[in-house]
Coordinates of N, CA and C and ligand atoms in Angstrom, one line a residue:
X616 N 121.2 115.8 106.1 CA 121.5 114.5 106.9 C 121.6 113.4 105.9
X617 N 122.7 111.7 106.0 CA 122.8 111.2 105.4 C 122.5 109.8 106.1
X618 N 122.0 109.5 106.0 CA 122.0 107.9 106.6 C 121.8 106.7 105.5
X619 N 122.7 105.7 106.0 CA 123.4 104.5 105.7 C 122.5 103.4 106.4
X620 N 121.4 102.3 105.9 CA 120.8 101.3 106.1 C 121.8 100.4 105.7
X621 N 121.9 99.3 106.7 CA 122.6 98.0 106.2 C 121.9 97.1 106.4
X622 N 121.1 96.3 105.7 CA 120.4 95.4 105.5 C 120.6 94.1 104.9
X623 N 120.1 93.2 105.3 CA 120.4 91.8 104.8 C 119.2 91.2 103.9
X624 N 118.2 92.4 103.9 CA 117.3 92.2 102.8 C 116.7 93.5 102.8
X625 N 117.5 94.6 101.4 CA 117.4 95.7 101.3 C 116.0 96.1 100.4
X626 N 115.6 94.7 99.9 CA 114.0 95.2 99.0 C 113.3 95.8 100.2
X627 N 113.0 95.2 101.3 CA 111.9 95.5 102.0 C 112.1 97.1 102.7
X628 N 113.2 98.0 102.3 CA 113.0 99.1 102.6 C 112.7 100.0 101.1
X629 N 112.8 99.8 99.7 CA 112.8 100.5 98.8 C 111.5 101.3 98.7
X630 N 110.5 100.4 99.0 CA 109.7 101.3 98.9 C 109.7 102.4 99.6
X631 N 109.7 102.4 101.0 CA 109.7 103.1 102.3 C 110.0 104.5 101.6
X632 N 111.4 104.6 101.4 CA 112.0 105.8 100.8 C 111.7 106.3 99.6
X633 N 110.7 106.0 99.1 CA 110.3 106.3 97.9 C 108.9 106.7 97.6
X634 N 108.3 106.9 98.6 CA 107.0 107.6 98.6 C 107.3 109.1 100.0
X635 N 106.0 109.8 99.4 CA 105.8 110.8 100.2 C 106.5 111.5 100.5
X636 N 106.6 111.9 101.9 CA 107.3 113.1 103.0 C 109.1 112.8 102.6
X637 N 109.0 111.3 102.6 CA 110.8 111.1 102.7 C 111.1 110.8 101.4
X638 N 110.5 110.7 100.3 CA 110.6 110.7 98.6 C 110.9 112.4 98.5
X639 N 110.4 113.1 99.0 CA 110.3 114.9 98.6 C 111.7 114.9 99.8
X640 N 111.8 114.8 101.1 CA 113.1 115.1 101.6 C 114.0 114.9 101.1
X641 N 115.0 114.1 100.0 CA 115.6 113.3 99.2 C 115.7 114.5 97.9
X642 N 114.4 114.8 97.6 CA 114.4 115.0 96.7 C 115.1 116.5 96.7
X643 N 114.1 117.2 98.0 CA 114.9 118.7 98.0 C 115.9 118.9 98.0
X644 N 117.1 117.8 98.8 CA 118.3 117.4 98.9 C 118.4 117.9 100.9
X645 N 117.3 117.6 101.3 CA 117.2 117.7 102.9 C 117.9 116.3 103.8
X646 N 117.5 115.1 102.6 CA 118.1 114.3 103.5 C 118.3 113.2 102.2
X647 N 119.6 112.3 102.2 CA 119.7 111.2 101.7 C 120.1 110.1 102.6
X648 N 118.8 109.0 102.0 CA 118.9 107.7 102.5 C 119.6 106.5 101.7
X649 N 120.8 105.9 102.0 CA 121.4 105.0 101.1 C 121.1 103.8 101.9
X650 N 120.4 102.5 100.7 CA 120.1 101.4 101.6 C 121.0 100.5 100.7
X651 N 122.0 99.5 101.5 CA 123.0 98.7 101.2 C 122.5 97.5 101.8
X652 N 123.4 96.5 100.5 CA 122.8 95.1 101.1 C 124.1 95.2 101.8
X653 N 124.1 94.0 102.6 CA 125.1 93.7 103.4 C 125.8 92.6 103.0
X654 N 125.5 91.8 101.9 CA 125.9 91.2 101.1 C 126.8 91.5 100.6
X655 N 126.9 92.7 100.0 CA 128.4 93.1 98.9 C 129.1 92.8 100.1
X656 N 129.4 92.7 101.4 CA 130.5 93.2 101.8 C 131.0 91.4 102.6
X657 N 130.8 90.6 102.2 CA 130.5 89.3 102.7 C 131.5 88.7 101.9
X658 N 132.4 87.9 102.5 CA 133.5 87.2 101.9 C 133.4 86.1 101.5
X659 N 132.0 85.5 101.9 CA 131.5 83.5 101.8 C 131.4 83.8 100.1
X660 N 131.2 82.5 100.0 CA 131.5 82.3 98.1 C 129.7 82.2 97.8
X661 N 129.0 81.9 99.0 CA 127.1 82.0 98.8 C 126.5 83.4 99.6
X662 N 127.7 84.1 99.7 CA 127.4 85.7 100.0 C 126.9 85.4 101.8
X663 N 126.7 84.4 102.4 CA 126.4 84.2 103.3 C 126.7 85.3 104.3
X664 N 125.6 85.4 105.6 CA 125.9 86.7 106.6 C 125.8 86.3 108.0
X665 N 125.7 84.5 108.0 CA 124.9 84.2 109.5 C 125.6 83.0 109.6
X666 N 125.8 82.6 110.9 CA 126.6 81.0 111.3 C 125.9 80.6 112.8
X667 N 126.4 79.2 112.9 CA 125.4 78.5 114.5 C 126.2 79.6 115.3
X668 N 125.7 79.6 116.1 CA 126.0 80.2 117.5 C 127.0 79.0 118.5
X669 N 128.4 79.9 118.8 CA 128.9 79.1 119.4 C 127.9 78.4 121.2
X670 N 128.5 77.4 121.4 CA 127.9 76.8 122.6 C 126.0 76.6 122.0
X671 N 126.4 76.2 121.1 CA 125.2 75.6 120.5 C 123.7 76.4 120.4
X672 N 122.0 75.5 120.1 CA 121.5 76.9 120.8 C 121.1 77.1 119.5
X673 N 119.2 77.0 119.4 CA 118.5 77.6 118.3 C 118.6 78.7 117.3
X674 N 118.2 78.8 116.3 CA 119.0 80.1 114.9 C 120.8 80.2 115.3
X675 N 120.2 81.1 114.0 CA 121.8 81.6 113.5 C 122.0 83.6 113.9
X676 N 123.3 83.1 113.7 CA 124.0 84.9 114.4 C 124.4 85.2 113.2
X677 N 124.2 86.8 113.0 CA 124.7 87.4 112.1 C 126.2 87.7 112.4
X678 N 127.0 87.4 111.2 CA 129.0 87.5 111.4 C 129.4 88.5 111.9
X679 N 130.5 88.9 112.4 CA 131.0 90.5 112.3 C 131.6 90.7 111.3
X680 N 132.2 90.0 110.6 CA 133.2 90.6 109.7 C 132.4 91.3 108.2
X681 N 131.5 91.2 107.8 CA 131.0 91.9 107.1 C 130.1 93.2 107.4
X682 N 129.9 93.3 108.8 CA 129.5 94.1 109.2 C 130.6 95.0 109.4
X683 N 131.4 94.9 109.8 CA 132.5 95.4 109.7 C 133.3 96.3 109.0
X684 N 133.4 95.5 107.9 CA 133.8 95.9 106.5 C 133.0 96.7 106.3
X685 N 131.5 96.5 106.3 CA 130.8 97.8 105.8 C 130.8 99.1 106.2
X686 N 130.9 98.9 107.7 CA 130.6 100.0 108.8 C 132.3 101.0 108.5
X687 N 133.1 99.8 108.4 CA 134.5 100.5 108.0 C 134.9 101.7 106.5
X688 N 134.1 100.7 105.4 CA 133.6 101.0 104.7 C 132.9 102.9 104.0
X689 N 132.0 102.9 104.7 CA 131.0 104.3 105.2 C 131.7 105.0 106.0
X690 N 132.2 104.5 106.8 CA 133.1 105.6 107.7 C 134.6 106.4 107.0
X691 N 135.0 105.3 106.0 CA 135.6 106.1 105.2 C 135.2 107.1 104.2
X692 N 133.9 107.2 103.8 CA 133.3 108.1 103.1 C 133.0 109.3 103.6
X693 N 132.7 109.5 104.7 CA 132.3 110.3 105.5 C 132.3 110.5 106.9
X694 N 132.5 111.7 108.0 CA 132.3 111.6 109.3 C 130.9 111.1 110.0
X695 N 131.1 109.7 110.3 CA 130.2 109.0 110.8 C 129.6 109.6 112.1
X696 N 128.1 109.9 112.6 CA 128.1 110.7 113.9 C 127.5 109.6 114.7
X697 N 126.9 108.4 114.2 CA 126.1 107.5 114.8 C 126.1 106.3 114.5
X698 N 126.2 105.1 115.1 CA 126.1 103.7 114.3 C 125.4 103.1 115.4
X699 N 124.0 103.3 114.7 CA 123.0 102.5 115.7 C 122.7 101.3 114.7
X700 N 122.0 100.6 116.1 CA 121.7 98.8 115.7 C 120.5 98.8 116.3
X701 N 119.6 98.5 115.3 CA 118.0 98.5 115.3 C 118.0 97.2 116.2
X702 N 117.4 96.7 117.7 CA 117.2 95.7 118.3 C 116.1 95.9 119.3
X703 N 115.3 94.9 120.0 CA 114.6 95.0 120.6 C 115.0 95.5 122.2
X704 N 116.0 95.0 122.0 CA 116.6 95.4 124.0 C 117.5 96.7 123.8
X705 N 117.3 97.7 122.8 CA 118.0 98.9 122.9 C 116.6 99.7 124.1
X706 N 117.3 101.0 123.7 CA 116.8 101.9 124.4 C 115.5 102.5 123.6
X707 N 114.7 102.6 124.4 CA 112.7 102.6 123.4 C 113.2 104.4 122.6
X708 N 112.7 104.0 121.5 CA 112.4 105.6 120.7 C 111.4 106.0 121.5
X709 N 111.8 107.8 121.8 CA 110.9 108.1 122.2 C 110.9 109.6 121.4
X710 N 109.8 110.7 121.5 CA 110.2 111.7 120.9 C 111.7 112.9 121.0
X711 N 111.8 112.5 122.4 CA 113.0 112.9 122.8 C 114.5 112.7 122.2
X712 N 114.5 111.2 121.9 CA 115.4 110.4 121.1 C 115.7 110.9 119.4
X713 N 113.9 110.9 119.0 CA 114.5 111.7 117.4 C 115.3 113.3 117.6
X714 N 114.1 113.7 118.6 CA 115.0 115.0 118.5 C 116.5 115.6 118.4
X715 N 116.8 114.5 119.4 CA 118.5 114.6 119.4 C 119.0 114.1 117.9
X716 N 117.9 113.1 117.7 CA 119.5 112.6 116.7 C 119.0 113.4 114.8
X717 N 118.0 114.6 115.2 CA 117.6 115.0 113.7 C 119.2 116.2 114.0
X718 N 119.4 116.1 114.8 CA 120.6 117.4 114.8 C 121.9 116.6 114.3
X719 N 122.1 115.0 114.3 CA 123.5 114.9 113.4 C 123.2 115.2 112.2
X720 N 124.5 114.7 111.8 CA 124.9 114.5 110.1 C 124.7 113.1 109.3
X721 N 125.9 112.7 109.7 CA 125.6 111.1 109.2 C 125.6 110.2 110.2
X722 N 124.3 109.4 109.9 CA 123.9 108.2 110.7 C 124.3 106.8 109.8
X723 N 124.7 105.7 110.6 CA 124.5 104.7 110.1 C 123.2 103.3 110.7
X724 N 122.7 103.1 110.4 CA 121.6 102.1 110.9 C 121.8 100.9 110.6
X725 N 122.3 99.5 111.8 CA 122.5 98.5 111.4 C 120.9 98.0 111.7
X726 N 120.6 97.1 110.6 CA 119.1 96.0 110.8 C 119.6 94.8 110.9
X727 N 119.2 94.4 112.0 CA 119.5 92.7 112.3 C 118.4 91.9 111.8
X728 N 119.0 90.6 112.2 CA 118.2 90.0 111.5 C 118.5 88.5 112.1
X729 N 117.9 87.5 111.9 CA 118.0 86.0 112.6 C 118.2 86.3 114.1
X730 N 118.8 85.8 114.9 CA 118.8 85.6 116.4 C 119.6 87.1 116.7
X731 N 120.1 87.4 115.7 CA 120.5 88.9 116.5 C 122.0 88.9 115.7
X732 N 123.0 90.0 116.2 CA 124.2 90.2 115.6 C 125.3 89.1 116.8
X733 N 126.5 89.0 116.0 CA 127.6 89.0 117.6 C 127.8 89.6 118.3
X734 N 128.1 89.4 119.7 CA 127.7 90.5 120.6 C 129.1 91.1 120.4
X735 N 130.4 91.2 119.4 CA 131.3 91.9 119.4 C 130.6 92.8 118.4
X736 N 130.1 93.2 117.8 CA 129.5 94.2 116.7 C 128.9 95.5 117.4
X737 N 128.1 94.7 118.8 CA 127.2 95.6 119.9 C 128.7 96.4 120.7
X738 N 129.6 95.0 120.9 CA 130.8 95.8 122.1 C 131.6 96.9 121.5
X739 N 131.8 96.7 120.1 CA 132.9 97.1 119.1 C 132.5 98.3 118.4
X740 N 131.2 98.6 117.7 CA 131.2 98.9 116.1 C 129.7 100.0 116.7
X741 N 129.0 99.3 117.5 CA 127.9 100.4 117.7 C 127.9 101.4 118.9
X742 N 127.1 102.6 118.5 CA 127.2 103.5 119.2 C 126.1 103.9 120.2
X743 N 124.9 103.6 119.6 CA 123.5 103.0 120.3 C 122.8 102.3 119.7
X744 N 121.5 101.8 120.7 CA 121.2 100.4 120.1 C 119.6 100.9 120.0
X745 N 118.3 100.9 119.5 CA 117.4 101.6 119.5 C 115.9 100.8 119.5
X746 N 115.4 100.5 120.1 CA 114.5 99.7 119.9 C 112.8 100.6 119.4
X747 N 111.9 100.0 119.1 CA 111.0 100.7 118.7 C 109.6 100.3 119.7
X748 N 109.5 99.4 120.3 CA 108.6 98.6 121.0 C 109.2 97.6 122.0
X749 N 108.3 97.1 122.5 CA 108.7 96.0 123.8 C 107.9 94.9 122.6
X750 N 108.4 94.3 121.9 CA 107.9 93.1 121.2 C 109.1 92.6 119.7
X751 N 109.1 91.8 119.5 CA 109.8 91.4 118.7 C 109.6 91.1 117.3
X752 N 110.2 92.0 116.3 CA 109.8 92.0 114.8 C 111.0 91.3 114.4
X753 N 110.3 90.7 113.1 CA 111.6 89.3 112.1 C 112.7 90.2 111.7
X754 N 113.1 91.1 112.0 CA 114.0 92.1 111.5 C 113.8 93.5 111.6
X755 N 114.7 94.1 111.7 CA 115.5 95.2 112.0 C 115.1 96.4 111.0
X756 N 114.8 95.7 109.9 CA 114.3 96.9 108.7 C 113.0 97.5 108.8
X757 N 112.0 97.2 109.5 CA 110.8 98.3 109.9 C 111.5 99.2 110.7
X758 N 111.8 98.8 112.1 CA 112.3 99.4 112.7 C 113.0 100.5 112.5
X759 N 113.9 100.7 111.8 CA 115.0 101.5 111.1 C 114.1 102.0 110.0
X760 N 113.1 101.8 109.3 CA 112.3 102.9 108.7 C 111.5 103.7 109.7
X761 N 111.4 103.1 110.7 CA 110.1 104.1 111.8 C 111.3 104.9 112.3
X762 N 112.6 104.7 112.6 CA 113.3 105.7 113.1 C 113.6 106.6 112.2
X763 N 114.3 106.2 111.0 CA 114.3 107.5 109.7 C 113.3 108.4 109.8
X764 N 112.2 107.7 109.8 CA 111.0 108.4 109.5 C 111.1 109.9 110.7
X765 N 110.7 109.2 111.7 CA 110.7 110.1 112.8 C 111.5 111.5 113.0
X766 N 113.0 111.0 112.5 CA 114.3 111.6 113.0 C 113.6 112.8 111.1
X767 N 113.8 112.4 109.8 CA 113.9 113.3 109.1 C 112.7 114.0 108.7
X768 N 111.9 114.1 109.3 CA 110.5 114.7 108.6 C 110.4 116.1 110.3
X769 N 111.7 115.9 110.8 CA 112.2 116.4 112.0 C 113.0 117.9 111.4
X770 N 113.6 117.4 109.9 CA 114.8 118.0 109.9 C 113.9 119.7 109.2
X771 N 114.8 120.8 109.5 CA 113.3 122.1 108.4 C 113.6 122.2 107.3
X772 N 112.8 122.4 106.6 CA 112.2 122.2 105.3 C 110.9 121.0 105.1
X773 N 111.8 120.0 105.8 CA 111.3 118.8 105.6 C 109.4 118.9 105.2
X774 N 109.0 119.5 105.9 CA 107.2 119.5 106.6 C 106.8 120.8 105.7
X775 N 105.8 120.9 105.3 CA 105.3 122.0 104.6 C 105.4 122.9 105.4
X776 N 104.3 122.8 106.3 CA 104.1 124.2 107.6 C 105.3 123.9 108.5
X777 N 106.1 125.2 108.6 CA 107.1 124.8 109.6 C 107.1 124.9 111.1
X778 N 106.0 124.8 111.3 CA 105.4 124.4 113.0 C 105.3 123.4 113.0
X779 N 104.7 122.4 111.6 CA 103.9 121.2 112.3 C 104.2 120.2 112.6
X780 N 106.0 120.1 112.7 CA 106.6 119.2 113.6 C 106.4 119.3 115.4
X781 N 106.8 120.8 115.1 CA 106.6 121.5 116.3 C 105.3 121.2 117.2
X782 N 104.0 120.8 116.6 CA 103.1 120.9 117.2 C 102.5 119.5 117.2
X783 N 103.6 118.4 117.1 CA 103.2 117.0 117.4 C 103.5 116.5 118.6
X784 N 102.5 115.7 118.6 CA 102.0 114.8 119.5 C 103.2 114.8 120.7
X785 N 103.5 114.6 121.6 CA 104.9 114.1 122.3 C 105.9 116.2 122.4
X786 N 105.9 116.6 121.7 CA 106.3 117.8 121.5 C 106.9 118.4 122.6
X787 N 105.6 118.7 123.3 CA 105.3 119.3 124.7 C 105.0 118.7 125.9
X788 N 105.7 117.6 125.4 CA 105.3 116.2 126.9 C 103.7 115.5 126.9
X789 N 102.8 116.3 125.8 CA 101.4 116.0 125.7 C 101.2 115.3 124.5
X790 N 99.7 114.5 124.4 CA 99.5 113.9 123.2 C 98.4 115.7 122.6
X791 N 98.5 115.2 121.1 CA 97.7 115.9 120.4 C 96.3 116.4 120.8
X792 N 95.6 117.7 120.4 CA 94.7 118.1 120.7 C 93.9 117.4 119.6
X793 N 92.5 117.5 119.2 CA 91.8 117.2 118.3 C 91.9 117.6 117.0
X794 N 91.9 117.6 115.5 CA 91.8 118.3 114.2 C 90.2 118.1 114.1
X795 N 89.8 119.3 113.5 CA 88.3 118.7 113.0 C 88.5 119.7 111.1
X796 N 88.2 119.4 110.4 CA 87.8 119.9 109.5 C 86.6 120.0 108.8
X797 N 86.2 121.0 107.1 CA 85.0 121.0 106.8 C 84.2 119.3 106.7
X798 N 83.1 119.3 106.7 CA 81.8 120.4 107.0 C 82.0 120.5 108.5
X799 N 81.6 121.8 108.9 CA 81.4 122.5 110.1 C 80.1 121.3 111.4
X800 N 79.3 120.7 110.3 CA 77.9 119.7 110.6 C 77.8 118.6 109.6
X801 N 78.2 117.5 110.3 CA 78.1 116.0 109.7 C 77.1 115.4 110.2
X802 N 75.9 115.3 109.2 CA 75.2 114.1 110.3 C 74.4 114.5 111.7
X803 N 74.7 115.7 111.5 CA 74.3 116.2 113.3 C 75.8 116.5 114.3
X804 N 76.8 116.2 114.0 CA 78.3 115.7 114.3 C 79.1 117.2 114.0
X805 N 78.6 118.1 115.4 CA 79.0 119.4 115.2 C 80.9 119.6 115.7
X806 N 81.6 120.4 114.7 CA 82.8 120.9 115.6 C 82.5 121.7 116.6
X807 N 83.0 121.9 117.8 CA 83.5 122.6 118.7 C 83.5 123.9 118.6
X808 N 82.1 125.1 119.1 CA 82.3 126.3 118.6 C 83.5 127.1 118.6
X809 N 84.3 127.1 119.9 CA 85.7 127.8 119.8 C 86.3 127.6 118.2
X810 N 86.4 126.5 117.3 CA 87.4 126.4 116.2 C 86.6 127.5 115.0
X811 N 85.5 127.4 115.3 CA 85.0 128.7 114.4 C 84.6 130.3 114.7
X812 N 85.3 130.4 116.2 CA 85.0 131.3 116.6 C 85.6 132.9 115.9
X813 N 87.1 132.2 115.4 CA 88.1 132.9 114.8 C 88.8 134.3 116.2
X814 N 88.6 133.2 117.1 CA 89.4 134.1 118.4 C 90.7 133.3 118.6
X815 N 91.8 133.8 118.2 CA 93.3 132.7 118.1 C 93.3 132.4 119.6
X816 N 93.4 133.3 120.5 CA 93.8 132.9 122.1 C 93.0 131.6 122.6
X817 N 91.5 132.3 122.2 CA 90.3 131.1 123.0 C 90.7 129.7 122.1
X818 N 91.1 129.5 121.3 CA 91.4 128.9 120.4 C 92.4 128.2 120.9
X819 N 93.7 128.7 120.9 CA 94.8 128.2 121.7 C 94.5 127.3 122.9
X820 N 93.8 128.2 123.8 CA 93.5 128.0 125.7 C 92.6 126.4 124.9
X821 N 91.9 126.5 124.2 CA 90.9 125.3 124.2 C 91.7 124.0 123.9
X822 N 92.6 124.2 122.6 CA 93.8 123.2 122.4 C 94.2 122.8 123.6
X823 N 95.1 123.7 124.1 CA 96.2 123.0 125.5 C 94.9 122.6 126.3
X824 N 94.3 122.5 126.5 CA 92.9 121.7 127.6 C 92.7 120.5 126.9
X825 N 92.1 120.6 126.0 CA 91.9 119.7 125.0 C 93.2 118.0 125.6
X826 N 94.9 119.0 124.6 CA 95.9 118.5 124.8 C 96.1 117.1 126.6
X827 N 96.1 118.5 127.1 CA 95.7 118.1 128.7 C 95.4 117.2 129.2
X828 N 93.7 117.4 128.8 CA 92.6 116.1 129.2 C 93.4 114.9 128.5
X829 N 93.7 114.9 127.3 CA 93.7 113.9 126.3 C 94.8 112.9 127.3
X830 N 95.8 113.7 127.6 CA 97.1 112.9 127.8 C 96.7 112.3 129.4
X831 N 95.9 113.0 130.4 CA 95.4 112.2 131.7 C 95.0 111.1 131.2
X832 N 93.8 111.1 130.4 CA 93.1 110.1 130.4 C 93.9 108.9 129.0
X833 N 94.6 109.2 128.3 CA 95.3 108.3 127.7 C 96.7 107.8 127.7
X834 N 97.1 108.8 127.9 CA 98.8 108.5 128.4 C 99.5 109.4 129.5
X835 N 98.9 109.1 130.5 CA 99.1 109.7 131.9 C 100.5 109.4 132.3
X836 N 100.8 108.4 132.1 CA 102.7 108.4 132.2 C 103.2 109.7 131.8
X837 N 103.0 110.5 130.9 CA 103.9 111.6 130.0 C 103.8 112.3 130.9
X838 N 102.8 112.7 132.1 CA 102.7 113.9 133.0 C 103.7 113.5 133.5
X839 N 104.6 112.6 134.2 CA 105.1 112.6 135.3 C 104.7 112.3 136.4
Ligands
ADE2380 N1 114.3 94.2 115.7 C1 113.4 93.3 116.0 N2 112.5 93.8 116.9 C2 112.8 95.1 117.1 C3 112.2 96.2 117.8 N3 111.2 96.0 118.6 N4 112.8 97.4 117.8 C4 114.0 97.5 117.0 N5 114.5 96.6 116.3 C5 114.0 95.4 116.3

């Protein structure tokens, strides 16, 4: 998988991609993440990317035309499958959402930024719009790391054990069962005999209960 970050301030994702789960996907050659300023592609003579908003009307709008150029840009490099626009009024990530999109190829991810894009960039240029929360972050570049994240640690290889995508949280419509590991007795702070029983089935049946309860009592929406 390849995805294309456009950003208008590309420091604040370098780290992101450069540790851990998504430093080793990269590495295997599972997934490349290219993060671009948006800048190079900006025709102002102060690299500028934002102007007032016509009909007047607090902050500034990010331009189309260098968005443009960029998105035109990348699309000439490759078969583009996606050009999402990290925004608060997209459609909520949900686990359903990564799943679909660990199956393209190339993504491109626009991160906004100041009062938002032109709404010709939303009518024109993007394909969906993705939001991460019902709340509003100074930009678009978290967001578009928590979707990377989600969508490539999705893709196989990616995960050491190759279940243990499989066996996250949201998966199965359920949140997570409990983990306990060594010592067996903390404190008085015993695990659950079933996990030492070394009986896989009782074991299993105790999880999905486990799973079950958890999601009534915490995220009871997910039942339906
Ligand atoms: N940009 C600003 N806030 C956002 C959010 N909640 N989700 C996605 N992109 C955003």
């Amino acid at each position: 998988m390849h995805i294309d970050i456009l950003s208008a301030v590309p420091r604040l994702l370098d780290s992101w991609f450069s540790e851990s789960i998504l430093q080793r996907a990269q590495q295997k050659g599972l997934a490349e993440v290219k993060i671009h300023d948006l800048r190079n592609w900006s025709t102002d003579k102060h690299r500028r990317l934002d102007d007032y908003p016509f009909g007047g009307g607090a902050g500034m709008v990010m331009t189309i035309e260098p968005i443009h150029r960029a998105i035109t840009e990348l699309k000439g490099q490759r078969v583009v499958d996606e050009v999402i626009y990290m925004s608060p009024d997209g459609i909520l990530l949900e686990q359903g959402l990564a799943n679909t999109l660990s199956i393209k190829n190339n993504m491109i991810i626009l991160c906004g930024h100041y009062k938002g894009v032109d709404e010709r960039v939303r009518t024109h240029l993007i394909t969906r719009e993705i939001s991460i929360g019902n709340y509003v972050l100074s930009g678009g570049e978290l967001a578009a790391a928590v979707l990377s994240d989600a969508v490539i640690r999705l893709l196989p290889g990616v995960l050491g054990d190759e279940t243990s995508a499989l066996s996250d949280s949201f998966q199965d419509g359920l949140v997570a069962p409990p983990d306990y590991t060594r010592p067996a007795e903390y404190q008085g702070w015993k695990v659950p005999d079933v996990l030492l029983s070394g009986h896989q089935a009782k074991i299993d049946e105790w999880r999905h209960d486990q799973a079950l309860e958890r999601t009534k009592e915490r995220r009871p929406g997910l039942l339906g």
